[in-house]
Each structure stands twice: as structure tokens, then as C-alpha cells.
PDB file of C-alpha atoms and ligand atoms in Angstrom:
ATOM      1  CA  UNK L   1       0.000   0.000   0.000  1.00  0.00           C
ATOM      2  CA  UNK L   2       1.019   3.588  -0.618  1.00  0.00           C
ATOM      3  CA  UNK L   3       1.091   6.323   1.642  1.00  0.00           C
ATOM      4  CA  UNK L   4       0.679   9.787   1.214  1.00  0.00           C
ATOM      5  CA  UNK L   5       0.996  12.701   3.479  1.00  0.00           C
ATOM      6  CA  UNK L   6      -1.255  15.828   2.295  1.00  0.00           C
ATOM      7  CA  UNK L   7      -0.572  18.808   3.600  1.00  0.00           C
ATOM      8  CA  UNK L   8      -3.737  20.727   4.683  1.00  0.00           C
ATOM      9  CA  UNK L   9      -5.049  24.066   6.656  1.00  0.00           C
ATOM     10  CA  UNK L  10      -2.183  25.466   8.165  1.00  0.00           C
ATOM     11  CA  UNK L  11       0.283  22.482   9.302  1.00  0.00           C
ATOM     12  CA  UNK L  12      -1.923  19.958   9.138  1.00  0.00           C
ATOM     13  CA  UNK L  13      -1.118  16.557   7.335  1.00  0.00           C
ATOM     14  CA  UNK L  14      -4.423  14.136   6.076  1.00  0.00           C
ATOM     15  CA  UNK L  15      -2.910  10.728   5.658  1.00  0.00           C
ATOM     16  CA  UNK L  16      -3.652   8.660   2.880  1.00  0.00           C
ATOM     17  CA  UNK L  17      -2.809   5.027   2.386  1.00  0.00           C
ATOM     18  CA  UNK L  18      -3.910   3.783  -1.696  1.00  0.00           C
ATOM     19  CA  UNK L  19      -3.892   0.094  -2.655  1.00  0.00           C
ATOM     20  CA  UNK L  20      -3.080  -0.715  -5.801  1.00  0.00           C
ATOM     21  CA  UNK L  21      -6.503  -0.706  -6.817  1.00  0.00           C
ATOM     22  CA  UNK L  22      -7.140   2.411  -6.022  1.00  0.00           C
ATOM     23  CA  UNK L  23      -9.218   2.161  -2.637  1.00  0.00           C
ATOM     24  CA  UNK L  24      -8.437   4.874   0.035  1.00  0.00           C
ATOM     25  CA  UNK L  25      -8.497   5.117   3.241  1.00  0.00           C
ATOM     26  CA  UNK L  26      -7.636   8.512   4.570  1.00  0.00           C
ATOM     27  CA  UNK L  27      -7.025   9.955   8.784  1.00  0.00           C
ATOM     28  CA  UNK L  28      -7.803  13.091  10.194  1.00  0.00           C
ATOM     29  CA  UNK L  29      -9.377  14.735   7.563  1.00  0.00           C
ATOM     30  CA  UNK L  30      -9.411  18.379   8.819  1.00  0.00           C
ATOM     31  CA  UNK L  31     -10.196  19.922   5.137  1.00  0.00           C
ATOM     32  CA  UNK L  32     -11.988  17.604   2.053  1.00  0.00           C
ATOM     33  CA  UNK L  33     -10.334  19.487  -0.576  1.00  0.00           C
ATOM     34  CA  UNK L  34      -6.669  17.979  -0.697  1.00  0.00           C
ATOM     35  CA  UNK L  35      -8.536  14.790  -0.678  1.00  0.00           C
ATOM     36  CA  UNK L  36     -10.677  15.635  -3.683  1.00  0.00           C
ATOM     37  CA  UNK L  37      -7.689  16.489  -5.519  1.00  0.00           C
ATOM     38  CA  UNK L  38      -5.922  13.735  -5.210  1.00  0.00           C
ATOM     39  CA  UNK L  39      -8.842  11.340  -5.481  1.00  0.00           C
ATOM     40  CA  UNK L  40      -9.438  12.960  -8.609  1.00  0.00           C
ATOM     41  CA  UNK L  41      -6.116  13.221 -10.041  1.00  0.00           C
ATOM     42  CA  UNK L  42      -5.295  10.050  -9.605  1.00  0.00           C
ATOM     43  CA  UNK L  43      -8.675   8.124 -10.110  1.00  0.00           C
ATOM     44  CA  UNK L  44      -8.952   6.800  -6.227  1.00  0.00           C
ATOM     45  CA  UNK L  45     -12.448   5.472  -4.714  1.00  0.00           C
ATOM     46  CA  UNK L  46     -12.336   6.759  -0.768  1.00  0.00           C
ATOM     47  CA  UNK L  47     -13.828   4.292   1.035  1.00  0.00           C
ATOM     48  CA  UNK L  48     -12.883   5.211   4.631  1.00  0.00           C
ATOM     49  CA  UNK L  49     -12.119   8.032   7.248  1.00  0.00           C
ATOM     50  CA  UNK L  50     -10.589   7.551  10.254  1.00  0.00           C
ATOM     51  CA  UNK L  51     -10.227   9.506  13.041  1.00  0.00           C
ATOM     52  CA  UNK L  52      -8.824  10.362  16.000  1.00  0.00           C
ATOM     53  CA  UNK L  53     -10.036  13.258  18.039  1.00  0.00           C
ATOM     54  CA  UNK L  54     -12.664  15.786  17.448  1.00  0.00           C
ATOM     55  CA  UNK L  55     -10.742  18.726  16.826  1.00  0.00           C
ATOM     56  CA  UNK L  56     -11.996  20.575  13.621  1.00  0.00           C
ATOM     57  CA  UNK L  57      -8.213  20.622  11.768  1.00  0.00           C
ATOM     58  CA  UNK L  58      -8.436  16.644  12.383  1.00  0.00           C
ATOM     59  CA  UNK L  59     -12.843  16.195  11.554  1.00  0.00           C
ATOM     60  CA  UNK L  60     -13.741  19.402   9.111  1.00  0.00           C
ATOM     61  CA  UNK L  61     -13.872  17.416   6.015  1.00  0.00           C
ATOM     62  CA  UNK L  62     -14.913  13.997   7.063  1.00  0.00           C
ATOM     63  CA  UNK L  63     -18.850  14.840   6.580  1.00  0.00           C
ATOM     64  CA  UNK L  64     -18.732  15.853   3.536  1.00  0.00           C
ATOM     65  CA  UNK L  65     -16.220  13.021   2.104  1.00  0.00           C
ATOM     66  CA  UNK L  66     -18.433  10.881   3.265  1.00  0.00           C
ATOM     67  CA  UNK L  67     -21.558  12.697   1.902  1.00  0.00           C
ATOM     68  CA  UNK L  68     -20.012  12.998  -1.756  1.00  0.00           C
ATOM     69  CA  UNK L  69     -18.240   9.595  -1.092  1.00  0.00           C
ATOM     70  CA  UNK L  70     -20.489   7.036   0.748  1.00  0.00           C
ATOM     71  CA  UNK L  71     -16.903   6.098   2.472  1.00  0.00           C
ATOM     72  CA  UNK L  72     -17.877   5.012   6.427  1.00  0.00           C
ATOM     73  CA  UNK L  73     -15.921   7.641   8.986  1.00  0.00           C
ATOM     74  CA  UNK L  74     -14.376   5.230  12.193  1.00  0.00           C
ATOM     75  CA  UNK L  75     -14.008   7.534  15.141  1.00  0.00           C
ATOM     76  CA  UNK L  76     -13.715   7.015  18.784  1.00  0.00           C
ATOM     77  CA  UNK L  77     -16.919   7.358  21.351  1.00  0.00           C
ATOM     78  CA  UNK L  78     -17.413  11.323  21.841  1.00  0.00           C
ATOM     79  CA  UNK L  79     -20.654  12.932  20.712  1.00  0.00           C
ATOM     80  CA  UNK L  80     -18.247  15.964  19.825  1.00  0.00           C
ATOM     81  CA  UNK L  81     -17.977  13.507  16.409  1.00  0.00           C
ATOM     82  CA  UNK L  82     -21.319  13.296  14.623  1.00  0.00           C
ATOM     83  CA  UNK L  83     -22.609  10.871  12.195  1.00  0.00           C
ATOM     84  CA  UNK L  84     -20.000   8.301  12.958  1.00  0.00           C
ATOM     85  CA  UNK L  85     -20.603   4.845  11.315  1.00  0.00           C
ATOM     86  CA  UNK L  86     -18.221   2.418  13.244  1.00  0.00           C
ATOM     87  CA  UNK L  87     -17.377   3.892  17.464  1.00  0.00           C
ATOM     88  CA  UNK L  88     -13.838   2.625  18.466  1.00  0.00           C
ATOM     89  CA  UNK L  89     -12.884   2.137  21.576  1.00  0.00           C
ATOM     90  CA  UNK L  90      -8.853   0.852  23.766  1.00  0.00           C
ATOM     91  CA  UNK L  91      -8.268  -2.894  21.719  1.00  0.00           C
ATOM     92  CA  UNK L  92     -10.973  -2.486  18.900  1.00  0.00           C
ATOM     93  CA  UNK L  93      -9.677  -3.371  15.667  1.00  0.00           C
ATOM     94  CA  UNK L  94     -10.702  -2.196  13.015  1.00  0.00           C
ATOM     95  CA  UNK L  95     -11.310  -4.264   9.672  1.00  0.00           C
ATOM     96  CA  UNK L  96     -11.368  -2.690   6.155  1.00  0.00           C
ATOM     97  CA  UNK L  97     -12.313  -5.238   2.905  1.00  0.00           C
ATOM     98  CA  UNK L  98     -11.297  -1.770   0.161  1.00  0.00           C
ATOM     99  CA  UNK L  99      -8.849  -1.573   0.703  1.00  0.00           C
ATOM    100  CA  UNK L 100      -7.731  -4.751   2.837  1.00  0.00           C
ATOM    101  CA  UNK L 101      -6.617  -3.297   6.151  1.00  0.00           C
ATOM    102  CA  UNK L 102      -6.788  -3.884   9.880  1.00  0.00           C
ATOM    103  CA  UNK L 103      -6.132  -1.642  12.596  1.00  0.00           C
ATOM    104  CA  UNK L 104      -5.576  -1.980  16.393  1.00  0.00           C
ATOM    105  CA  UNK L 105      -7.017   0.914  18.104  1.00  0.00           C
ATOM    106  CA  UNK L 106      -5.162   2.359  21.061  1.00  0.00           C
ATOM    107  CA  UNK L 107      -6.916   4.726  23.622  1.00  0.00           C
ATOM    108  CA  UNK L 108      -4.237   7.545  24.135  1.00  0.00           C
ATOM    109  CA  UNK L 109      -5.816  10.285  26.535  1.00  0.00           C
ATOM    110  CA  UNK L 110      -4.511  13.529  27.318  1.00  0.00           C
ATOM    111  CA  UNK L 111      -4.571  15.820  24.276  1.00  0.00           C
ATOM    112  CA  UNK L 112      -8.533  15.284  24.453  1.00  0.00           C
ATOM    113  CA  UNK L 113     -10.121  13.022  26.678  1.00  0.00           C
ATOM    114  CA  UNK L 114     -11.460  10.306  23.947  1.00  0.00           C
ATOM    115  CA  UNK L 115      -8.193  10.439  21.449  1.00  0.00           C
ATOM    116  CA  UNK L 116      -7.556   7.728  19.367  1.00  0.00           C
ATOM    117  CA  UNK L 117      -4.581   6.414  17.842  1.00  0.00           C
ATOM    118  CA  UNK L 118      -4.730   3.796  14.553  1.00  0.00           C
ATOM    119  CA  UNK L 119      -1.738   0.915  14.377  1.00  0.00           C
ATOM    120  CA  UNK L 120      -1.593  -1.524  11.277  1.00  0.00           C
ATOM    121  CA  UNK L 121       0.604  -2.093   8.427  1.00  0.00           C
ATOM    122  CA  UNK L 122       3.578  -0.642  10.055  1.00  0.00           C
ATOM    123  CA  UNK L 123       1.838   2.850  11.022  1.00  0.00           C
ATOM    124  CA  UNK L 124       0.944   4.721  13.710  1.00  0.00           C
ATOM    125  CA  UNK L 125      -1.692   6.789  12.841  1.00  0.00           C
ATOM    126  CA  UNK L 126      -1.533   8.910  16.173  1.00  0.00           C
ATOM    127  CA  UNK L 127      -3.236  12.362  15.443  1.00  0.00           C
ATOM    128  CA  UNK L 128      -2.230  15.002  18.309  1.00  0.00           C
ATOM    129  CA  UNK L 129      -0.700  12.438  20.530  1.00  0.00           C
ATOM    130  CA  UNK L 130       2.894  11.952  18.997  1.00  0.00           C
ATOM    131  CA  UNK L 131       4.849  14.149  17.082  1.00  0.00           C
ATOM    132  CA  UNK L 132       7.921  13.955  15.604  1.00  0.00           C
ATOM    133  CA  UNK L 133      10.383  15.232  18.490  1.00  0.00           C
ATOM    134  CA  UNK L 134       7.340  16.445  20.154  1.00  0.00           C
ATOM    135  CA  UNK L 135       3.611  15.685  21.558  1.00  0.00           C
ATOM    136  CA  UNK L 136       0.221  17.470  22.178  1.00  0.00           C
ATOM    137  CA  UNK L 137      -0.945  19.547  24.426  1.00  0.00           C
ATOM    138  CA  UNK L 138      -2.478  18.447  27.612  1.00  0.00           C
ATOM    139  CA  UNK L 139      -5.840  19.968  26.622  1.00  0.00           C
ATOM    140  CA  UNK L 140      -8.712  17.398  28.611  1.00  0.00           C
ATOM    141  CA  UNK L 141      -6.046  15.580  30.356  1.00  0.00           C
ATOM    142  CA  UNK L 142      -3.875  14.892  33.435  1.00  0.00           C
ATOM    143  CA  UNK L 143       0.209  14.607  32.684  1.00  0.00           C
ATOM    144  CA  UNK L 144       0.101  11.009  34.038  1.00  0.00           C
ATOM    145  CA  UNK L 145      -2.702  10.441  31.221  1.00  0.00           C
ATOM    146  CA  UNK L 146      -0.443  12.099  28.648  1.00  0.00           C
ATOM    147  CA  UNK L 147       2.885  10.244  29.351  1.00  0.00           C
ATOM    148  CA  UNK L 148       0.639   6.736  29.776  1.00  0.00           C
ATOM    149  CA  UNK L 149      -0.761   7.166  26.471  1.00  0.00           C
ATOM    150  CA  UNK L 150       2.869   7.937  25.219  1.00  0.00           C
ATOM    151  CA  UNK L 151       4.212   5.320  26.806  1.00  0.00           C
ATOM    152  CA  UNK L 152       2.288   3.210  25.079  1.00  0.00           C
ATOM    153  CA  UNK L 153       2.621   3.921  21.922  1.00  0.00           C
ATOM    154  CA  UNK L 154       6.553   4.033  22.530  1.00  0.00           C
ATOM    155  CA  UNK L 155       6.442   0.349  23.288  1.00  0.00           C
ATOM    156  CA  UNK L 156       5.373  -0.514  19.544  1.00  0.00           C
ATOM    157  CA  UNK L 157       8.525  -1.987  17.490  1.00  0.00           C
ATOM    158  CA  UNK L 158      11.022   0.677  16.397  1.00  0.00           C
ATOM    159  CA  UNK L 159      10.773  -0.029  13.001  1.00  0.00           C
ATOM    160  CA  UNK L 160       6.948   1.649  13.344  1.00  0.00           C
ATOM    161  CA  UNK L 161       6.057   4.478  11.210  1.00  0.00           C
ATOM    162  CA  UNK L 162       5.035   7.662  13.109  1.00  0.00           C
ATOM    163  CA  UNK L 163       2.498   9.705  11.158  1.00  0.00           C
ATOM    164  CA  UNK L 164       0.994  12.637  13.211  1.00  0.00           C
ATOM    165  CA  UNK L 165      -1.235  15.279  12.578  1.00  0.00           C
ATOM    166  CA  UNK L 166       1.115  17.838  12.287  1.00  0.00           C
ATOM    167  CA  UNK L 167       4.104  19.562  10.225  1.00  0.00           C
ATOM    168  CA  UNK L 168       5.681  20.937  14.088  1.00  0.00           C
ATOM    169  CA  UNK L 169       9.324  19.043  13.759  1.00  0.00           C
ATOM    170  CA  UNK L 170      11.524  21.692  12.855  1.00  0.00           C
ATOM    171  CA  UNK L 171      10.317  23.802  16.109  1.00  0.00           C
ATOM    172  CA  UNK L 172      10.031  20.481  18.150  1.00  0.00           C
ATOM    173  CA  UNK L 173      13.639  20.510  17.555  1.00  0.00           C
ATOM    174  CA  UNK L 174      14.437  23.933  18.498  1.00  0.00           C
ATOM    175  CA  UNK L 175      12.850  23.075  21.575  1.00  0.00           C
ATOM    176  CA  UNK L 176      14.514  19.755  21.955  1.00  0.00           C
ATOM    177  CA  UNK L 177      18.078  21.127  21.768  1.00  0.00           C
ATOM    178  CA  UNK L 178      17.754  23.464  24.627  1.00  0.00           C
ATOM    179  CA  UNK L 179      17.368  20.602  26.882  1.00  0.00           C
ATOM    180  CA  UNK L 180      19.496  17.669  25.142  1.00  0.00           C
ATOM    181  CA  UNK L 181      21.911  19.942  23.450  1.00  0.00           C
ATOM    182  CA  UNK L 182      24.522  17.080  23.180  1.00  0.00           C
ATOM    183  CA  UNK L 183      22.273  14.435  21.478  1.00  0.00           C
ATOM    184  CA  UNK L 184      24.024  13.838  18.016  1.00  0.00           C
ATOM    185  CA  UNK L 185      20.840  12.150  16.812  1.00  0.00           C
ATOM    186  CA  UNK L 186      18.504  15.096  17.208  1.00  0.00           C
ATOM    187  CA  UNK L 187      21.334  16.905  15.896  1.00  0.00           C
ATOM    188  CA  UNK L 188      21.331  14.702  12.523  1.00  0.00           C
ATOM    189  CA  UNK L 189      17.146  14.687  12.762  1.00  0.00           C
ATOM    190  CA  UNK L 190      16.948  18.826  13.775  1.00  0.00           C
ATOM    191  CA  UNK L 191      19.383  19.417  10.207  1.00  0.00           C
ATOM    192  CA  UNK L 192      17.953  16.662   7.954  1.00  0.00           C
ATOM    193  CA  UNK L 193      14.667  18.283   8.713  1.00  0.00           C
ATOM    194  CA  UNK L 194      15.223  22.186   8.208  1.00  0.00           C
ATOM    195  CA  UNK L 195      16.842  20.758   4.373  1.00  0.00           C
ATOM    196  CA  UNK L 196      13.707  18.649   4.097  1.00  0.00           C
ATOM    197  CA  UNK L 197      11.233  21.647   5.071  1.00  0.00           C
ATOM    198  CA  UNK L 198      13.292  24.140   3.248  1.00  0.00           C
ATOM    199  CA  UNK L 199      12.061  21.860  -0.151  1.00  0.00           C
ATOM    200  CA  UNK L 200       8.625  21.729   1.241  1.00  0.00           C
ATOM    201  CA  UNK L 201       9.402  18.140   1.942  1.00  0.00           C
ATOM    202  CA  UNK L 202       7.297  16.789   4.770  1.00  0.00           C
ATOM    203  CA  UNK L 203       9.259  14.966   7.763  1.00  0.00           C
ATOM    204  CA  UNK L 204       6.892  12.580   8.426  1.00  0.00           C
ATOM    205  CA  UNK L 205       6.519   9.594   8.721  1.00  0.00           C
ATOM    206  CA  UNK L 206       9.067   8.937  10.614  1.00  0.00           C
ATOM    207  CA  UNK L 207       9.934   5.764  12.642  1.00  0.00           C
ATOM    208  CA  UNK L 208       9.324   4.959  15.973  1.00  0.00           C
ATOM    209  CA  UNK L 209      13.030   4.440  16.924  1.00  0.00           C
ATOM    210  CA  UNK L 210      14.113   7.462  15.548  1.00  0.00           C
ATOM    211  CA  UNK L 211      11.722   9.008  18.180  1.00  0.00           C
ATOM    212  CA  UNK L 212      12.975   7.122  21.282  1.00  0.00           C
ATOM    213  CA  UNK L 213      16.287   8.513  20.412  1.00  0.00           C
ATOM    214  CA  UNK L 214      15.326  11.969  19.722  1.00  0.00           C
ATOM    215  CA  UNK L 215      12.056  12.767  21.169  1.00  0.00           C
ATOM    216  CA  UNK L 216      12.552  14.706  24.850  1.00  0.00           C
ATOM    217  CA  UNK L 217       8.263  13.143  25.592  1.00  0.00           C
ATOM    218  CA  UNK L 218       9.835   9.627  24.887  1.00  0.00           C
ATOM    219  CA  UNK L 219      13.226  10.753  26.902  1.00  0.00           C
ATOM    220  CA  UNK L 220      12.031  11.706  30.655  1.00  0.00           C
ATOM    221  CA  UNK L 221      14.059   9.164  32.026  1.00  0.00           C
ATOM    222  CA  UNK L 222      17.149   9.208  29.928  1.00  0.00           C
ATOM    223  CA  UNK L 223      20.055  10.983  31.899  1.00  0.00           C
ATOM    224  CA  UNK L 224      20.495  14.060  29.699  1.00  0.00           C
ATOM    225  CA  UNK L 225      16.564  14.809  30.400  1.00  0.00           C
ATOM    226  CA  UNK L 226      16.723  14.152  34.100  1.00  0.00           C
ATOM    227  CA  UNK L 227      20.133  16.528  34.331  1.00  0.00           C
ATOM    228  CA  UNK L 228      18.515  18.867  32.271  1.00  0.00           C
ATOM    229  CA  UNK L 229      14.819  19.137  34.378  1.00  0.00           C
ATOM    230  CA  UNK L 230      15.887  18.081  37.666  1.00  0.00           C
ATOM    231  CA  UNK L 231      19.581  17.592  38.463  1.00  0.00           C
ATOM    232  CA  UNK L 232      18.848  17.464  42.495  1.00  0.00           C
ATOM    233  CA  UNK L 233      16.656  14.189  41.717  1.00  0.00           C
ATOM    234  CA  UNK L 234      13.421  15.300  43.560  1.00  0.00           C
ATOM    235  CA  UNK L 235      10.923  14.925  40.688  1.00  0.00           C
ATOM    236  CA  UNK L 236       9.427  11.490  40.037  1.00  0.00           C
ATOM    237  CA  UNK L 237       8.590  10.373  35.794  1.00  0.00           C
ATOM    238  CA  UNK L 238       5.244  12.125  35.662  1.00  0.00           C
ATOM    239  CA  UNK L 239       6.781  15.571  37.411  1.00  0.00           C
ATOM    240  CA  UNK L 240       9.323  15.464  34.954  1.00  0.00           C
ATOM    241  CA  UNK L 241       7.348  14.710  31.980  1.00  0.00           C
ATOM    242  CA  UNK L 242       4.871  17.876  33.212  1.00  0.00           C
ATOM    243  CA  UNK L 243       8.047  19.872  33.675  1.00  0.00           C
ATOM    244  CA  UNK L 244       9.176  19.552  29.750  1.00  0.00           C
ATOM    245  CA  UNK L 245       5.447  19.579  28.839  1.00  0.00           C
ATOM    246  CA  UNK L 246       5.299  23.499  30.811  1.00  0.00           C
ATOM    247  CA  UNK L 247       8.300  24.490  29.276  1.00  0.00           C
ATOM    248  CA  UNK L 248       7.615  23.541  25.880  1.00  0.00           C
ATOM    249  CA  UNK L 249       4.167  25.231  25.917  1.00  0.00           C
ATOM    250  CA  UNK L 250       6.645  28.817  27.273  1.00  0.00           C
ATOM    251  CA  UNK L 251       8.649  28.319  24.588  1.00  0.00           C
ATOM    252  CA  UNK L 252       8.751  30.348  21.851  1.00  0.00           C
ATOM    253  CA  UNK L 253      10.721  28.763  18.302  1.00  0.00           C
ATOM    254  CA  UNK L 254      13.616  31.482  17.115  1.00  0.00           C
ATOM    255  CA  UNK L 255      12.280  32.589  13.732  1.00  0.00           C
ATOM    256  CA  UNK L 256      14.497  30.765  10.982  1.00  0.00           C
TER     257      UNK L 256
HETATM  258 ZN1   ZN N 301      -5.949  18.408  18.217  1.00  0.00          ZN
HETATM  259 FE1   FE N 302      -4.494  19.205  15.462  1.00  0.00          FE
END
């Protein structure tokens, strides 16, 4: 199967995976018109929409897709989501026929209360939850929610693709570097990712163990984090994890 990230709204990517037939599946998608494009560009039947959380950027298009489609929208159990035609819930799977796909679903609280991720084929279709080098905000949950939902996807094999909702990795690096300045591989990632965005390149997906190494949400307990956050050792996991999510939400990315 082929995947596609469309750019959309602001910084917004829609996910796409094609088979070779030409059934669709798209995620999270927060505008319909990249996904009429492309349908009709390159003659592909969208048969399903997944989501993840009810956020407009992630749901705005998924009515009328389906309207002008007849494709069935998945989405997890929050009346925020109207006119859902399969509720997910933590260790539903859900099973596509066009194109043939399966996906575990994953509860992952903490950006919104009812968040979804999506893991099959390889991906990790994880919305607001994970980001390359960087995660949500804790809008509906608790920090111990946030960093149980992360730690949860972080146990999926390394070789997992990451694609989130959003284009935020250069800035997520920014960020990153004040507080693990002497991690070569978010060095590497924090370069090869200003070249990739400065060719409108998305840089995602990404894989999962490219995250563990680089990713200061996926790092609270690796020494450089702890030294960094709390170098008298008084914080436990979940203090720490708060800590970098506060200062992350303070800090402001140096214009490029
Ligand atoms: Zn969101
Ligand atoms: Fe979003």
C-alpha cells in the first residue's frame, strides 16, 4: 500500500494510504479538498475516514467526504464527532475489505479526553498524541494520562512508522536542543529536517526508533533529560514529563 501525506489548513497533514486498486483510506481529515484532488487526479475510490479526536483541523472534512463519497468515517466514542458509522474504543480493531486493512485501536488520553490512535501495516496513525520530536498539548487531560498514552505507543517496534497530525518538527527541535543539546541524533534529525522543510518536503513519517532517540516526551528518564529538568533528583517520571510539557508550551521557536 502507498502512503501519502497531504498537507492541509495550516500544518496539518491528512494521511492517505492507496492500494493498488485504487481504494483509500484517509485519517484526520481536517479539510476535504486535498482529498478531492488527489482522489481525482489520480482516479482513487475513498472508502474510509478515520479519526482520531474531534478537533476541527483533524474532523472538518470527514462529513462531507463521506456525503459525496459514501466512504464510512471510524471515530472514537465522543458525541463531539457526529454521524459516525463504526465507534472505536482501547483494543478495537478495526477491519477494512477496500482496501484490505486492519487496525488496532489504542486509547491515548490527554490531548482530548477520547483520542484515538490507529496501528496496522507498520503505522501509527496517532493524530495530536505523537509528534515527531514532540507531543500534544495536555488539553482534557492529566500529565500522568499524557505520558501513559505515550508510553504506550513508545512500546510498539522501532521499526513503526510515526504519522501525526502535524508539520511541528523543525520547532520540536528547536525546543529539543535546549534541553538535550549534546544528542548527536537530534542533531542529525533537527538538520535533515530544516533541508527537508526548506524543499517543502514533509518529515513525516518517521519511525518509531528514531523518536525514542530523539524525542525529549519519549526521553524523561534518559540521563540528559533528568540533568537537564531536575539535576537534584526530587521529581518522580510524571513531574518530569509535566516539567518539559510546561516548558515547551513557554517556549517560543527562534524565527528561521
Ligand atoms: Zn488536536
Ligand atoms: Fe491538530
Amino acid at each position: 500500500m502507498r502512503l501519502i501525506a497531504l498537507p492541509a489548513l495550516t500544518d496539518n497533514y491528512i494521511w492517505l494510504l492507496a492500494d493498488d486498486r485504487g481504494d483509500v483510506i484517509v485519517v484526520d481529515p481536517g479539510d476535504a479538498q486535498p482529498v478531492v484532488d488527489v482522489c481525482a487526479r489520480e482516479n482513487l475510490r475513498l472508502r474510509a475516514i478515520l479519526l482520531t479526536h474531534h478537533h476541527p483541523d483533524h474532523i472538518g472534512g470527514a462529513q462531507s467526504l463521506a456525503a459525496s463519497t459514501g466512504a464510512r468515517i471510524v471515530a472514537p466514542i465522543d458525541a463531539r464527532i457526529p454521524n459516525v458509522d463504526q465507534r472505536v474504543a482501547d483494543g478495537d480493531c478495526v477491519v477494512l475489505t477496500h482496501p484490505t486493512a486492519r487496525f488496532d485501536v489504542i486509547a491515548v488520553p490527554g490531548h482530548t479526553s477520547s483520542h484515538v490512535a490507529y496501528h496496522g501495516h507498520g503505522l501509527l496513525f496517532c493524530g495530536d498524541t505523537l509528534f515527531s520530536v514532540g507531543c500534544g498539548r495536555i488539553f482534557e487531560g492529566t500529565p500522568a494520562q499524557m505520558l501513559a498514552s505515550l508510553d504506550r505507543l513508545a512500546a510498539l517496534p522501532g521499526d513503526t512508522q510515526v504519522c501525526g497530525g502535524h508539520e511541528y518538527t523543525v520547532a520540536n527541535c528547536a525546543f529539543a536542543m535546549t534541553l538535550d543539546p549534546h544528542n548527536r541524533e537530534l542533531r542529525i534529525r533537527s538538520e535533515e529536517c530544516a533541508a527537508l522543510r526548506s524543499k517543502g518536503q514533509p518529515t513525516l513519517p518517521v519511525t518509531l526508533a528514531s523518536e525514542w532517540a530523539t524525542n525529549p516526551f519519549l526521553r524523561v528518564d534518559a540521563p540528559a533529560l533528568v540533568d537537564a529538568i531536575d539535576p537534584q533528583r526530587r521529581l518522580d517520571r510524571v513531574e518530569r514529563f509535566a516539567q518539559i510539557r510546561r516548558r515547551k508550551d513557554d517556549f517560543k521557536a527562534p524565527v528561521p
